[in-house]
Each structure stands twice: as structure tokens, then as C-alpha cells.
Short mmCIF file of C-alpha atoms in Angstrom, two decimals:
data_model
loop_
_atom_site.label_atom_id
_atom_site.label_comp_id
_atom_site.label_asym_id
_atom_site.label_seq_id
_atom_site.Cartn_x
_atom_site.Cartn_y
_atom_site.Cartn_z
CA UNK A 1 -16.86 -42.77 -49.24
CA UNK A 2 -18.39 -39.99 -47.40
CA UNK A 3 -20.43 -41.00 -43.77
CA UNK A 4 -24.27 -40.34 -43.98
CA UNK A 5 -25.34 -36.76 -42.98
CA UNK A 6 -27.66 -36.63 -39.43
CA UNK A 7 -30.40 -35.09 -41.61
CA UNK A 8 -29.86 -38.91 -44.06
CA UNK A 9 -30.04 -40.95 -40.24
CA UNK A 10 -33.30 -38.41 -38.95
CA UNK A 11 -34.70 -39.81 -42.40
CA UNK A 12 -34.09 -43.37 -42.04
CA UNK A 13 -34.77 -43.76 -38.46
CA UNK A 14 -38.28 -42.16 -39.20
CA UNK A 15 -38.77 -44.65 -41.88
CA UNK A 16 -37.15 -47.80 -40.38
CA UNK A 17 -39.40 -47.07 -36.94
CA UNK A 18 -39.47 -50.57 -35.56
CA UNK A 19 -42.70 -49.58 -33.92
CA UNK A 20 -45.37 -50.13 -36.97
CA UNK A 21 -49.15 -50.48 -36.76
CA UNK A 22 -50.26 -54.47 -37.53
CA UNK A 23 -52.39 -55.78 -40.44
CA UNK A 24 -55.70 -55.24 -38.35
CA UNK A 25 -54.95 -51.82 -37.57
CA UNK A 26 -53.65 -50.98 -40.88
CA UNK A 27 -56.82 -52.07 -42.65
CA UNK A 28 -58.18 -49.56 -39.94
CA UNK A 29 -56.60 -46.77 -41.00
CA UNK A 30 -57.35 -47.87 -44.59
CA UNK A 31 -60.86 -47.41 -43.59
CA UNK A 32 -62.19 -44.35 -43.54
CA UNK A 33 -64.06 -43.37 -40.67
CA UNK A 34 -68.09 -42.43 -40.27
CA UNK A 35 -68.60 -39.56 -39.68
CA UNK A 36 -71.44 -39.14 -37.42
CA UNK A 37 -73.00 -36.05 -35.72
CA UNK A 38 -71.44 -37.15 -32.32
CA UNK A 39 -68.62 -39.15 -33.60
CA UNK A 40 -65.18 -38.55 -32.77
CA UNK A 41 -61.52 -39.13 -34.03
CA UNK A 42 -59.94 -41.52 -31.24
CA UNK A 43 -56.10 -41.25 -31.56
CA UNK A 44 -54.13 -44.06 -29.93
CA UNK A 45 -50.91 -43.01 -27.61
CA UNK A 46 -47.81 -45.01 -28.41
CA UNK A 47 -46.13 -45.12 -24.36
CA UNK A 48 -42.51 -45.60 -25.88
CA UNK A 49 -43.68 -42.76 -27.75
CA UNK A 50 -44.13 -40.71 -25.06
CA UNK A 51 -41.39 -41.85 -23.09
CA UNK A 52 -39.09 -41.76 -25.67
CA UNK A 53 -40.17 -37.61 -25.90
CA UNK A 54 -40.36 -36.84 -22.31
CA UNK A 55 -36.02 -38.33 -22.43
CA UNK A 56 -35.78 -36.31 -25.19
CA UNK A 57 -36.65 -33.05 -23.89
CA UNK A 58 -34.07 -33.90 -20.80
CA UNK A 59 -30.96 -34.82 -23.85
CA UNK A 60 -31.90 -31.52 -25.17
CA UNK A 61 -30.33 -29.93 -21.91
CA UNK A 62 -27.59 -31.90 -21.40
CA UNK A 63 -23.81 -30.77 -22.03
CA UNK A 64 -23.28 -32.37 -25.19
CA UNK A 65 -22.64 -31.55 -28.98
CA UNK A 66 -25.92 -30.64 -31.10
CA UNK A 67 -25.51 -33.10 -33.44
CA UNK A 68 -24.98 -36.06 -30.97
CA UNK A 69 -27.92 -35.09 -29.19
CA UNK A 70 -29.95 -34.94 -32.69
CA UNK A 71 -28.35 -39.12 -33.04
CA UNK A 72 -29.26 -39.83 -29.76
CA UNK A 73 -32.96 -38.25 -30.01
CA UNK A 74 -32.94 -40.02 -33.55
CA UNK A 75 -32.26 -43.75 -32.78
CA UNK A 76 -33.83 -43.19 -29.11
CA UNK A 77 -37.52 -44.76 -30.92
CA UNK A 78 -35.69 -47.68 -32.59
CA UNK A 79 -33.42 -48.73 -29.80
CA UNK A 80 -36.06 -48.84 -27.24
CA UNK A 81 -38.97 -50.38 -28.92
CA UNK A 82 -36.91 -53.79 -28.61
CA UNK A 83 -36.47 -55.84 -25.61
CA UNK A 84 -32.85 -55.49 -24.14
CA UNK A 85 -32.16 -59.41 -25.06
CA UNK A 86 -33.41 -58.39 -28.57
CA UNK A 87 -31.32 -55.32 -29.60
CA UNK A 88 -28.97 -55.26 -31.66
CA UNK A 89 -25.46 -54.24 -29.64
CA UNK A 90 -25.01 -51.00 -31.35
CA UNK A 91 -28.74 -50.27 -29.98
CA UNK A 92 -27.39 -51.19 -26.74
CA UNK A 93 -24.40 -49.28 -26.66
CA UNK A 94 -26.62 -46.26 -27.72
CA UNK A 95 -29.50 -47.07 -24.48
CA UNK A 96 -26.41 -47.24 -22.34
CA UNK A 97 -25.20 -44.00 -24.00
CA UNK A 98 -28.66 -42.42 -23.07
CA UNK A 99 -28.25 -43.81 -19.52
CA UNK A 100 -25.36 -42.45 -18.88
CA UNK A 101 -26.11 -39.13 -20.30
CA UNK A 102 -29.13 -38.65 -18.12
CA UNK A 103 -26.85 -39.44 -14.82
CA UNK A 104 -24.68 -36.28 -16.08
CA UNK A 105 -27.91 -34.48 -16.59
CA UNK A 106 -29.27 -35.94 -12.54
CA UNK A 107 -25.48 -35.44 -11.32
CA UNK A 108 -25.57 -32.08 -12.79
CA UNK A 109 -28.83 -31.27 -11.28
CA UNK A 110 -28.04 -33.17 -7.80
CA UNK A 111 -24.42 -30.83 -7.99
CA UNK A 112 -26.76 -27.95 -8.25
CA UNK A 113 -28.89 -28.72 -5.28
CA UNK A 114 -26.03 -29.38 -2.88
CA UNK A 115 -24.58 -26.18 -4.00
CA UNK A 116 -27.74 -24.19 -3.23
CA UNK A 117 -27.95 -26.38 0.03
CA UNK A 118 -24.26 -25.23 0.71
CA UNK A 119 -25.36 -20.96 -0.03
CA UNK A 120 -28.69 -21.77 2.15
CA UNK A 121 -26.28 -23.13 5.28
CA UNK A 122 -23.66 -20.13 4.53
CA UNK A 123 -26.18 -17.46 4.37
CA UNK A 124 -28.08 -18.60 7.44
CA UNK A 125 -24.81 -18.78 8.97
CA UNK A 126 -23.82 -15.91 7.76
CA UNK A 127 -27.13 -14.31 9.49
CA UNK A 128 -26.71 -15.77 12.64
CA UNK A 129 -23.00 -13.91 13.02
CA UNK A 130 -24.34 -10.87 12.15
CA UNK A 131 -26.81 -11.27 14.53
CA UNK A 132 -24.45 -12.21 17.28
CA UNK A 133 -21.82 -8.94 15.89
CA UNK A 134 -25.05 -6.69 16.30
CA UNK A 135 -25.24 -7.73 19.45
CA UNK A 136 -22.30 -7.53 20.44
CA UNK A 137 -21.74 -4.37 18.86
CA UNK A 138 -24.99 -3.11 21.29
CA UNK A 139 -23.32 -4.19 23.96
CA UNK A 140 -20.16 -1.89 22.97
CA UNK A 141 -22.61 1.22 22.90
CA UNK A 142 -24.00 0.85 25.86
CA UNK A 143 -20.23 0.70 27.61
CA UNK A 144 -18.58 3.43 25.63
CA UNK A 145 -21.60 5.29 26.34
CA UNK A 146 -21.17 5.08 29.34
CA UNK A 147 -17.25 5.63 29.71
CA UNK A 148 -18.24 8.87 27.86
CA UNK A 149 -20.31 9.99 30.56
CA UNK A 150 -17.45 9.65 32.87
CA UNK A 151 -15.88 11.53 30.43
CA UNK A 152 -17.80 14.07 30.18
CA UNK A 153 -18.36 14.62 33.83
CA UNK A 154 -14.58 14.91 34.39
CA UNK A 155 -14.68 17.80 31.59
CA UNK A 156 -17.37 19.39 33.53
CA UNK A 157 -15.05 19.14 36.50
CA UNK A 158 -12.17 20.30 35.00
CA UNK A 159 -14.26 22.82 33.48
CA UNK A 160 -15.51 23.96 36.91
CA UNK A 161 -12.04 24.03 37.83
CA UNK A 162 -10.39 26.28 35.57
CA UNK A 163 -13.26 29.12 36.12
CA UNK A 164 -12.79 28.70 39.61
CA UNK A 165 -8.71 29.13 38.62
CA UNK A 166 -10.20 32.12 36.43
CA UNK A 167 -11.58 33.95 39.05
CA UNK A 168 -8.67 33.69 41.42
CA UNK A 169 -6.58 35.00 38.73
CA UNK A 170 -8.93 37.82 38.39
CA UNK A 171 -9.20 38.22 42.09
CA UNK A 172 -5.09 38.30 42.52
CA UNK A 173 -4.80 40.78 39.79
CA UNK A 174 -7.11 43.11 41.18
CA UNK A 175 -5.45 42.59 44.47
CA UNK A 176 -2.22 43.19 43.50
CA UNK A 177 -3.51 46.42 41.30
CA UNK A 178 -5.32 47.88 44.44
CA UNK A 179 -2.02 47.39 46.12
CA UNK A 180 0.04 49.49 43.60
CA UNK A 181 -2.22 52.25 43.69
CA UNK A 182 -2.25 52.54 47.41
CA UNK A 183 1.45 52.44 47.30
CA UNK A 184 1.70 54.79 44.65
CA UNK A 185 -0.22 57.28 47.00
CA UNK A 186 1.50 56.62 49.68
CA UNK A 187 4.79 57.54 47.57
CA UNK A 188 2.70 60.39 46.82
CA UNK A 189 1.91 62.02 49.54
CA UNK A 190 5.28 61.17 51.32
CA UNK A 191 6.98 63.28 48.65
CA UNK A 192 4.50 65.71 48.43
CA UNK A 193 5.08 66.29 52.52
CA UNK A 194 8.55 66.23 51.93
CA UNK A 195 8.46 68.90 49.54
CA UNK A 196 6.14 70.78 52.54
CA UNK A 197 8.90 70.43 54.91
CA UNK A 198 11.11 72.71 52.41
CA UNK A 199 8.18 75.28 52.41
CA UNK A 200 7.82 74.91 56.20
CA UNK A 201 11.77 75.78 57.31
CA UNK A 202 11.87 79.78 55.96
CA UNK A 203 8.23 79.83 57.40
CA UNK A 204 9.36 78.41 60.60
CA UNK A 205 12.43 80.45 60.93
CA UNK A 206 10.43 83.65 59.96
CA UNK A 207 12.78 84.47 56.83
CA UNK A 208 10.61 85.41 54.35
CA UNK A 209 8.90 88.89 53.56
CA UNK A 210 5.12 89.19 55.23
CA UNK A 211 3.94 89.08 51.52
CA UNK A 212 6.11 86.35 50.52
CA UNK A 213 5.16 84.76 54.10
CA UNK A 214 1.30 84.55 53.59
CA UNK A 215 1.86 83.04 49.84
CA UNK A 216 4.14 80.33 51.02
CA UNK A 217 1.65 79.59 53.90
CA UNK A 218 -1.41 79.02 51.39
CA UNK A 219 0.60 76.83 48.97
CA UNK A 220 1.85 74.93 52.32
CA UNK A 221 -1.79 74.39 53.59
CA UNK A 222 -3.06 73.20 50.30
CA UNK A 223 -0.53 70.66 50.04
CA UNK A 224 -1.49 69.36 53.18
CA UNK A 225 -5.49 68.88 52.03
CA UNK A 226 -6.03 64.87 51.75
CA UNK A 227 -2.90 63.97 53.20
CA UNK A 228 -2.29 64.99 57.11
CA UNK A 229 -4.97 65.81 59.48
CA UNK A 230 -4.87 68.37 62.04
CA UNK A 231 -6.55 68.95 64.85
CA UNK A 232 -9.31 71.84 65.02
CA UNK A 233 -7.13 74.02 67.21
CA UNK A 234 -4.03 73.50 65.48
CA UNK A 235 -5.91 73.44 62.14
CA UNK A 236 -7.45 76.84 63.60
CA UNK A 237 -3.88 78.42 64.65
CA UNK A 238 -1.49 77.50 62.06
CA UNK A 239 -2.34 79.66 59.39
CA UNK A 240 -1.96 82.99 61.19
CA UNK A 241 0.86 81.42 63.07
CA UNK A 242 2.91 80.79 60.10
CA UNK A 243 2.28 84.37 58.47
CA UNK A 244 3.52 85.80 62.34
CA UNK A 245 6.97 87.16 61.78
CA UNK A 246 9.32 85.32 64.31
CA UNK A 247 9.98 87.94 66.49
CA UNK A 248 6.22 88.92 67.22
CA UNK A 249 5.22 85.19 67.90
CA UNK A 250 4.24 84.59 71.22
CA UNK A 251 4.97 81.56 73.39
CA UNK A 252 1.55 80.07 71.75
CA UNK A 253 2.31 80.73 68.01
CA UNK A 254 5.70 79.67 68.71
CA UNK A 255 3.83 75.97 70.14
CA UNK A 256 1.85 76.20 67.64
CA UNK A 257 4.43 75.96 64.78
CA UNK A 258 6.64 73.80 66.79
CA UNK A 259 3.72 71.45 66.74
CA UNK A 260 2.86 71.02 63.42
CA UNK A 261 6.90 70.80 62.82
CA UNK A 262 6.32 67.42 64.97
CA UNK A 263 3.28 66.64 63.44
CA UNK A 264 4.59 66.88 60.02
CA UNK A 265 7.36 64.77 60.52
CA UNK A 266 5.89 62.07 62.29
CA UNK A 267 3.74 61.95 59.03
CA UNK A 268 6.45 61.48 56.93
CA UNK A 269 8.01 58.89 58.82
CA UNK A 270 4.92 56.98 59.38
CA UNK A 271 4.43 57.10 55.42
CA UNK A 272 7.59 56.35 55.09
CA UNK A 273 7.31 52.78 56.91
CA UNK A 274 4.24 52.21 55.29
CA UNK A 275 5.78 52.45 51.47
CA UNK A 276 8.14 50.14 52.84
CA UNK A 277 5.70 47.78 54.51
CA UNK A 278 4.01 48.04 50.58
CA UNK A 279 7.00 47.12 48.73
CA UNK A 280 7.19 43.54 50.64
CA UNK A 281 3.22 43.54 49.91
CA UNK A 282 3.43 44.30 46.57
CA UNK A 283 5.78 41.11 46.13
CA UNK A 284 3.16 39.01 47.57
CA UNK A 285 0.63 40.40 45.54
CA UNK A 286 2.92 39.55 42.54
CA UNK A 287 3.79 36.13 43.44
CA UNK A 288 0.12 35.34 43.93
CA UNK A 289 -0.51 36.66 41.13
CA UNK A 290 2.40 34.02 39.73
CA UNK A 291 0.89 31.31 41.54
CA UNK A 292 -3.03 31.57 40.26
CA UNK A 293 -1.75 32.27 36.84
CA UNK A 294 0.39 28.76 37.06
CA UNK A 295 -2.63 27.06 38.82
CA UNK A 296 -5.10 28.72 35.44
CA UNK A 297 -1.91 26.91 33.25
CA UNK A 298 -2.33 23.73 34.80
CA UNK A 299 -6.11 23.73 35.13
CA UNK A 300 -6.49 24.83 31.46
CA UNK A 301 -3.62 22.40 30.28
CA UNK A 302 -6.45 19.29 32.44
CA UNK A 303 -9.18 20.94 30.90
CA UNK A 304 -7.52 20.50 27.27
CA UNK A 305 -6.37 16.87 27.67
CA UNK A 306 -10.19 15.86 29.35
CA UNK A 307 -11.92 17.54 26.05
CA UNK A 308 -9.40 15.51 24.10
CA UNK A 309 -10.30 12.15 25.50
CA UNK A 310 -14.04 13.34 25.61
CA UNK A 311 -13.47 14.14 22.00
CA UNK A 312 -11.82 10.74 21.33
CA UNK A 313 -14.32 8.90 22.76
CA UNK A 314 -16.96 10.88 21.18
CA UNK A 315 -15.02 9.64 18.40
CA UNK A 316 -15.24 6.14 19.01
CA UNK A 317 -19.05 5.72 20.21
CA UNK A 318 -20.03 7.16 16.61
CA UNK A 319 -18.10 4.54 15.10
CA UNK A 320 -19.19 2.00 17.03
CA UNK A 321 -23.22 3.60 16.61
CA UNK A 322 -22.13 3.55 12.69
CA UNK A 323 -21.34 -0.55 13.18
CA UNK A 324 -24.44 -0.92 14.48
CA UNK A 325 -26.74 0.51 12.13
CA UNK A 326 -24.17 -1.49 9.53
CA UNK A 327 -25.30 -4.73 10.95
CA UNK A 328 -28.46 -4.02 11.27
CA UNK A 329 -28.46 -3.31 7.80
CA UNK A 330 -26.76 -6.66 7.30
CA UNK A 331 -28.89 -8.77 9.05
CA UNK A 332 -32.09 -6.24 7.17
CA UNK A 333 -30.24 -7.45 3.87
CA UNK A 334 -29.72 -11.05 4.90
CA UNK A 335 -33.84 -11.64 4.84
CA UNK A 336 -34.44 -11.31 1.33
CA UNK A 337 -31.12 -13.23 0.22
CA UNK A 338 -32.06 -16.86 2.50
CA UNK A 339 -35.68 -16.42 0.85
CA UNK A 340 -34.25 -16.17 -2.56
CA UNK A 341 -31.76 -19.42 -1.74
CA UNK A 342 -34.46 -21.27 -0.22
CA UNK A 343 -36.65 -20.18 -3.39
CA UNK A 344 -33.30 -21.50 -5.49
CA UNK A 345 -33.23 -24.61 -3.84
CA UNK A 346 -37.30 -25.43 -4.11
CA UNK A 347 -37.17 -24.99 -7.83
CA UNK A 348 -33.72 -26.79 -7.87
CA UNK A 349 -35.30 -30.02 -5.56
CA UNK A 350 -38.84 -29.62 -8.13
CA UNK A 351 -36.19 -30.14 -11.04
CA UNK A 352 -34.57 -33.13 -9.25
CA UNK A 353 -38.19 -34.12 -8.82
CA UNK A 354 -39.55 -33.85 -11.97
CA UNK A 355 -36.40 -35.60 -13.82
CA UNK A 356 -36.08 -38.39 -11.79
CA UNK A 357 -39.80 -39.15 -11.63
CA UNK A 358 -39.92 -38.32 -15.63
CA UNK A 359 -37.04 -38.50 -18.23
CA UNK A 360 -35.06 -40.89 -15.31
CA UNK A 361 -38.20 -43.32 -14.58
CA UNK A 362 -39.32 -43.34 -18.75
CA UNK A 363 -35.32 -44.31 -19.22
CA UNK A 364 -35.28 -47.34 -16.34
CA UNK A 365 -38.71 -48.28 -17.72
CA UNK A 366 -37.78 -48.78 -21.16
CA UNK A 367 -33.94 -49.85 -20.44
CA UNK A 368 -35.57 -53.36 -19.52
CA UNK A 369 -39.01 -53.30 -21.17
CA UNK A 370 -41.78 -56.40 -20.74
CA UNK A 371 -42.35 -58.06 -24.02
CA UNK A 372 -46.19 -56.52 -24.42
CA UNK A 373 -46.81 -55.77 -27.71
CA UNK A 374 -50.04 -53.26 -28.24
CA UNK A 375 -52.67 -54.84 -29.33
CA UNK A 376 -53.02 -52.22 -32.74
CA UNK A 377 -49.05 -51.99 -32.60
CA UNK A 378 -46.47 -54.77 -34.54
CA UNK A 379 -43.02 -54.23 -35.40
CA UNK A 380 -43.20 -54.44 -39.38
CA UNK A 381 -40.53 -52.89 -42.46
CA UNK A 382 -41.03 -49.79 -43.54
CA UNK A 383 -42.01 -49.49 -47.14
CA UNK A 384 -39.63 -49.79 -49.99
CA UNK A 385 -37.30 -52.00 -47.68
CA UNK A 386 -38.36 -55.39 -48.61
CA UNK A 387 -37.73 -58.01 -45.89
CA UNK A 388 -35.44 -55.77 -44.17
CA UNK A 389 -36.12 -56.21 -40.44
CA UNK A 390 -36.86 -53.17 -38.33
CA UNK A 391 -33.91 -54.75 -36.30
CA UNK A 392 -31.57 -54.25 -39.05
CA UNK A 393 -33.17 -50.68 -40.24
CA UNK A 394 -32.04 -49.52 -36.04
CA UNK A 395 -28.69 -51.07 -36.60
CA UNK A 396 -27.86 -48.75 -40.22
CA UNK A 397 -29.28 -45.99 -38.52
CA UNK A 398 -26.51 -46.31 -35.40
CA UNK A 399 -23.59 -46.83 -37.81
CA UNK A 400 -23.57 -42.86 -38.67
CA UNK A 401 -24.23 -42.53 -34.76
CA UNK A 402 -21.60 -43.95 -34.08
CA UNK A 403 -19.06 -42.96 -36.74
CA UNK A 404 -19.78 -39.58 -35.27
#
């Protein structure tokens, strides 16, 4: 035989309703009432009624099947209109089903709030490290700020350092430069009064043609220009004293050459001591020269390895200005999120509220109800049923229930 649809046990419940108006207040509602000009319809409010709805709207929400809600919301009336000695056990069985499905529904709720609880303490938490890492992370700033001001004042050293290096360089080179050109002058004009000594022997010795004489004697005295200094009275006398054939000289001519054979000599010598006295200064020159240029190497090589670590820790400050602004963002960020968990947790602890003083309290009430019958209220058999009691209607109507 087939089991009785939920629509069949909606239909009988309704009709087998053990709460039923009595005789007096169903010749009341035979009655129809006057209708004055300031009279008004007075409807009277069943409280198992009411409970009964207010623990249906909390079934609707619990984790069940649709259709066992629909059996529980359908034999909810029935079930608790009698007092718990006076129910029928498959009315009982069904309150204690309806108990124990509004615990799930105040566990589930109560789960909820300690959860919310739980994300209130985390985020706070949560705020307060963030709080303590920003500071912390401030506190980093300020020192690698100011290791890179050390940093940067050993660049500027270094920096200082290798100009200074720079300019001694510079200074060496020029040195040793000035050096090479007075040596190469002095090479100069010792060859160049070498060369005047080979003019000066066939003028000395008179060997050369009067003609030949006075061209030889211009080319020697131009040679000498820049390069040996006479004296005004041998400057005066050696022209004509050169051009003098040897045989005419006189005892003065002859001095005259004689000296500026001496003269010219001494000149040579003397120039030649002094190229030598350059060639040992032009090594000194050079290995100054060596020496600043390795002393520029190493000052550029400390200048390159203090930009590096200025550079590095350049480096590292940004990052650790970056983590900064990041947790201040954070903790900016954090606001908004404990407002919305406290707001999640109000609404949660207004639900916890509002079940336990509603759906919960309606449940305990009518779990154990007084036996006070309304005054306009009787338990009575719906029509069509006979002498069927209203216990018996509750009882047919929790069979499908409970075949279910």
C-alpha cells in the first residue's frame, strides 16, 4: 500500500487541529456580528499559535530535508496543544525531534559566534603585530639611515682623496714633462756647441780663405745666440778676431780667440754634466710619476668599493622604507576588517539573542505546557471524523512523519 503523501498529512493535520473553538464560541462565530458605526472585528490570538509559528520560521533554517521540515512544521500544532503527560508517544517523539533540531539550529548559531569571536581575537592580534613590525621596522630606518650617512661620508672622503691623488698625478706628469724638455735642450745646445767647436778649429788655426773666413764666423756666432754668453769685450772682439788671418793677429786677437776656445769648452762640459745630472732626474720624475699613478689606482679602486657599499645600503634603506609604508598599509587595512568582524559578531550574538529568547523559549514553553485551556478554545473533532479524538487525529498524522 503506498504511505500518505506530505501534501495528504498538511491536509489532515489542518483538519484534525486538536486546538478547536468550544460550543460557546462556536455559537459566536455562528452569530453574525453588528455592525455598528464604531464597531470593530476583535480577532482572538491562539499563543500555541504563535509559538508554534515563531519555531517554525527557526525549522525553516535548519539543515534538514524539505519535506521533514514540512512534517515537522505540520504536526508541530497537534503535538503541542497537549500536555506532555497527555500526548500520544509518537507526538512526543516528534516535540523531542523539534527539540533537538533547534539545539542544531542554537549549536549552529553558538559555532558561528565562537568562530567570529576566534577572527575578532586573530585580527586584533593580527593588528597588534603589525603594529609592533611597523615599529620595529621604524626603528630599522632610522639605523640604516644612519649607517648610510657614515657611508656616505666615507665616499665623500674617498672622493676627496682620489682628486687630491688626481692632482698629484697631474702635478708629476707635468713635472716630469718640464723635465724632458729642459733635458732635451740641454742635449740641444750641447750638440749644437759641439758642432761650433768643428766650425771654430779652421777659424782658430786661420785655414780658411778671408771670404770663406767671415762666412764661417757668422754661422759660428749665430749658433752661439741663446746658448753661451759672452762677455761685452769678448762679445765685442771675437768677430773681427776670428775673420783675422793667423799671421796678422796680434797678441790680443790671439787672447781673444784663445779665450772663447776656453770659454766654449767649459760650456760644453758644463752641459755635458748637466744632461747627465737630467738623466738621473728624469728617472725620478718617472718613478713619481709611477708612484701617484699607483696611489690614483688605489684611491680610485677605495673610491669604487665605498660607492658600492653606499650603493648597497642605499639599497637596503629603500627596502626597508618600502616595509614600512607596507605595514602601514597593513595596519591602514586592518581598521576596516576588526569593524566588519565586530559588526559579524553583533549580528551573530543578536541572532543568538533573538533565537534563544524566541523559537528556543516558545519550544521550552510549550515542551511542558500548564493545563489552561482558553476560555473560547476546547479541543473538539474535526468535522466528518465522528468521535475520533483530536488525540488520535495527531497520532495518524505522525505515522507518515514518521514512515518518512
Amino acid at each position: 500500500q503506498e504511505l500518505p503523501s506530505v501534501a495528504y498529512c498538511l491536509h489532515k493535520t489542518t483538519l484534525g487541529g486538536i486546538m478547536a473553538k468550544g460550543k460557546r464560541g462556536a455559537q459566536q462565530d455562528g452569530q453574525k456580528p453588528k455592525r455598528g458605526k464604531f464597531s470593530q472585528l476583535v480577532v482572538p490570538v491562539d499563543p500555541v499559535a504563535e509559538k508554534c509559528h515563531t519555531i517554525a520560521g527557526a525549522i525553516q533554517s535548519a539543515d534538514l530535508p524539505l519535506v521533514v521540515k514540512e512534517v515537522l512544521v505540520a504536526v508541530m500544532p497537534g503535538a503541542f496543544a497537549m500536555h506532555k503527560d497527555e500526548r500520544h508517544s509518537y507526538q512526543e517523539q516528534m516535540v523531542q525531534t523539534i527539540g533537538d533540531t533547534l539545539n542544531d539550529i542554537e549549536g549552529n548559531i553558538q559555532k558561528r559566534v565562537a568562530e567570529a569571536e576566534t577572527r575578532l581575537k586573530e585580527t586584533i592580534a593580527t593588528e597588534e603585530k603589525l603594529k609592533q613590525e611597523q615599529t620595529l621596522a621604524h626603528e630599522a630606518v632610522d639605523a640604516q639611515s644612519e649607517l648610510l650617512l657614515d657611508k656616505k661620508k666615507a665616499l665623500a672622503q674617498t672622493a676627496m682623496k682620489f682628486r687630491e691623488a688626481k692632482r698629484s698625478l697631474a702635478e708629476a706628469r707635468d713635472a716630469e714633462q718640464h723635465a724632458c724638455q729642459e733635458g732635451k735642450k740641454l742635449f740641444e745646445d750641447k750638440e749644437v756647441l759641439t758642432n761650433t767647436v768643428t766650425r771654430f778649429e779652421p777659424l782658430k788655426d786661420g785655414t780658411l780663405e778671408p771670404a770663406q773666413s767671415s762666412q764661417e764666423t757668422a754661422h759660428l756666432l749665430d749658433s752661439l745666440k741663446g746658448r753661451l754668453e759672452l762677455d761685452e769685450t769678448l762679445s765685442a772682439a771675437l768677430p773681427n778676431a776670428l775673420v783675422t788671418p793667423i799671421l796678422q793677429r796680434s797678441s790680443f786677437t790671439t787672447m781673444v780667440v784663445h779665450q772663447f776656445g776656453d770659454t766654449l769648452m767649459a760650456k760644453i762640459k758644463d752641459l755635458t754634466k748637466q744632461c747627465e745630472a737630467e738623466e738621473s732626474t728624469k728617472e725620478g720624475f718617472a718613478a713619481a710619476v709611477l708612484a701617484a699613478e699607483k696611489a690614483l689606482e688605489s684611491v680610485a679602486a677605495h673610491q669604487m668599493e665605498a660607492a658600492d657599499v653606499f650603493t648597497t645600503e642605499k639599497d637596503a634603506l629603500d627596502v626597508k622604507t618600502q616595509t614600512v609604508q607596507d605595514k602601514k598599509k597593513a595596519v591602514r587595512d586592518a581598521g576596516p576588517l576588526i569593524r566588519k568582524c565586530k559588526s559579524s559578531l553583533a549580528e551573530l550574538q543578536v541572532e543568538l539573542d533573538t533565537f534563544q529568547t524566541g523559537p528556543w523559549e516558545a519550544f521550552r514553553k510549550l515542551q511542558c505546557p500548564t493545563k489552561e485551556v482558553p476560555e473560547n478554545v476546547v479541543a473538539v473533532a474535526p468535522e466528518g471524523e465522528g468521535t475520533t479524538s483530536a488525540q488520535d487525529a495527531e497520532v495518524e498524522a505522525a505515522k507518515p512523519a514518521m514512515c518518512l
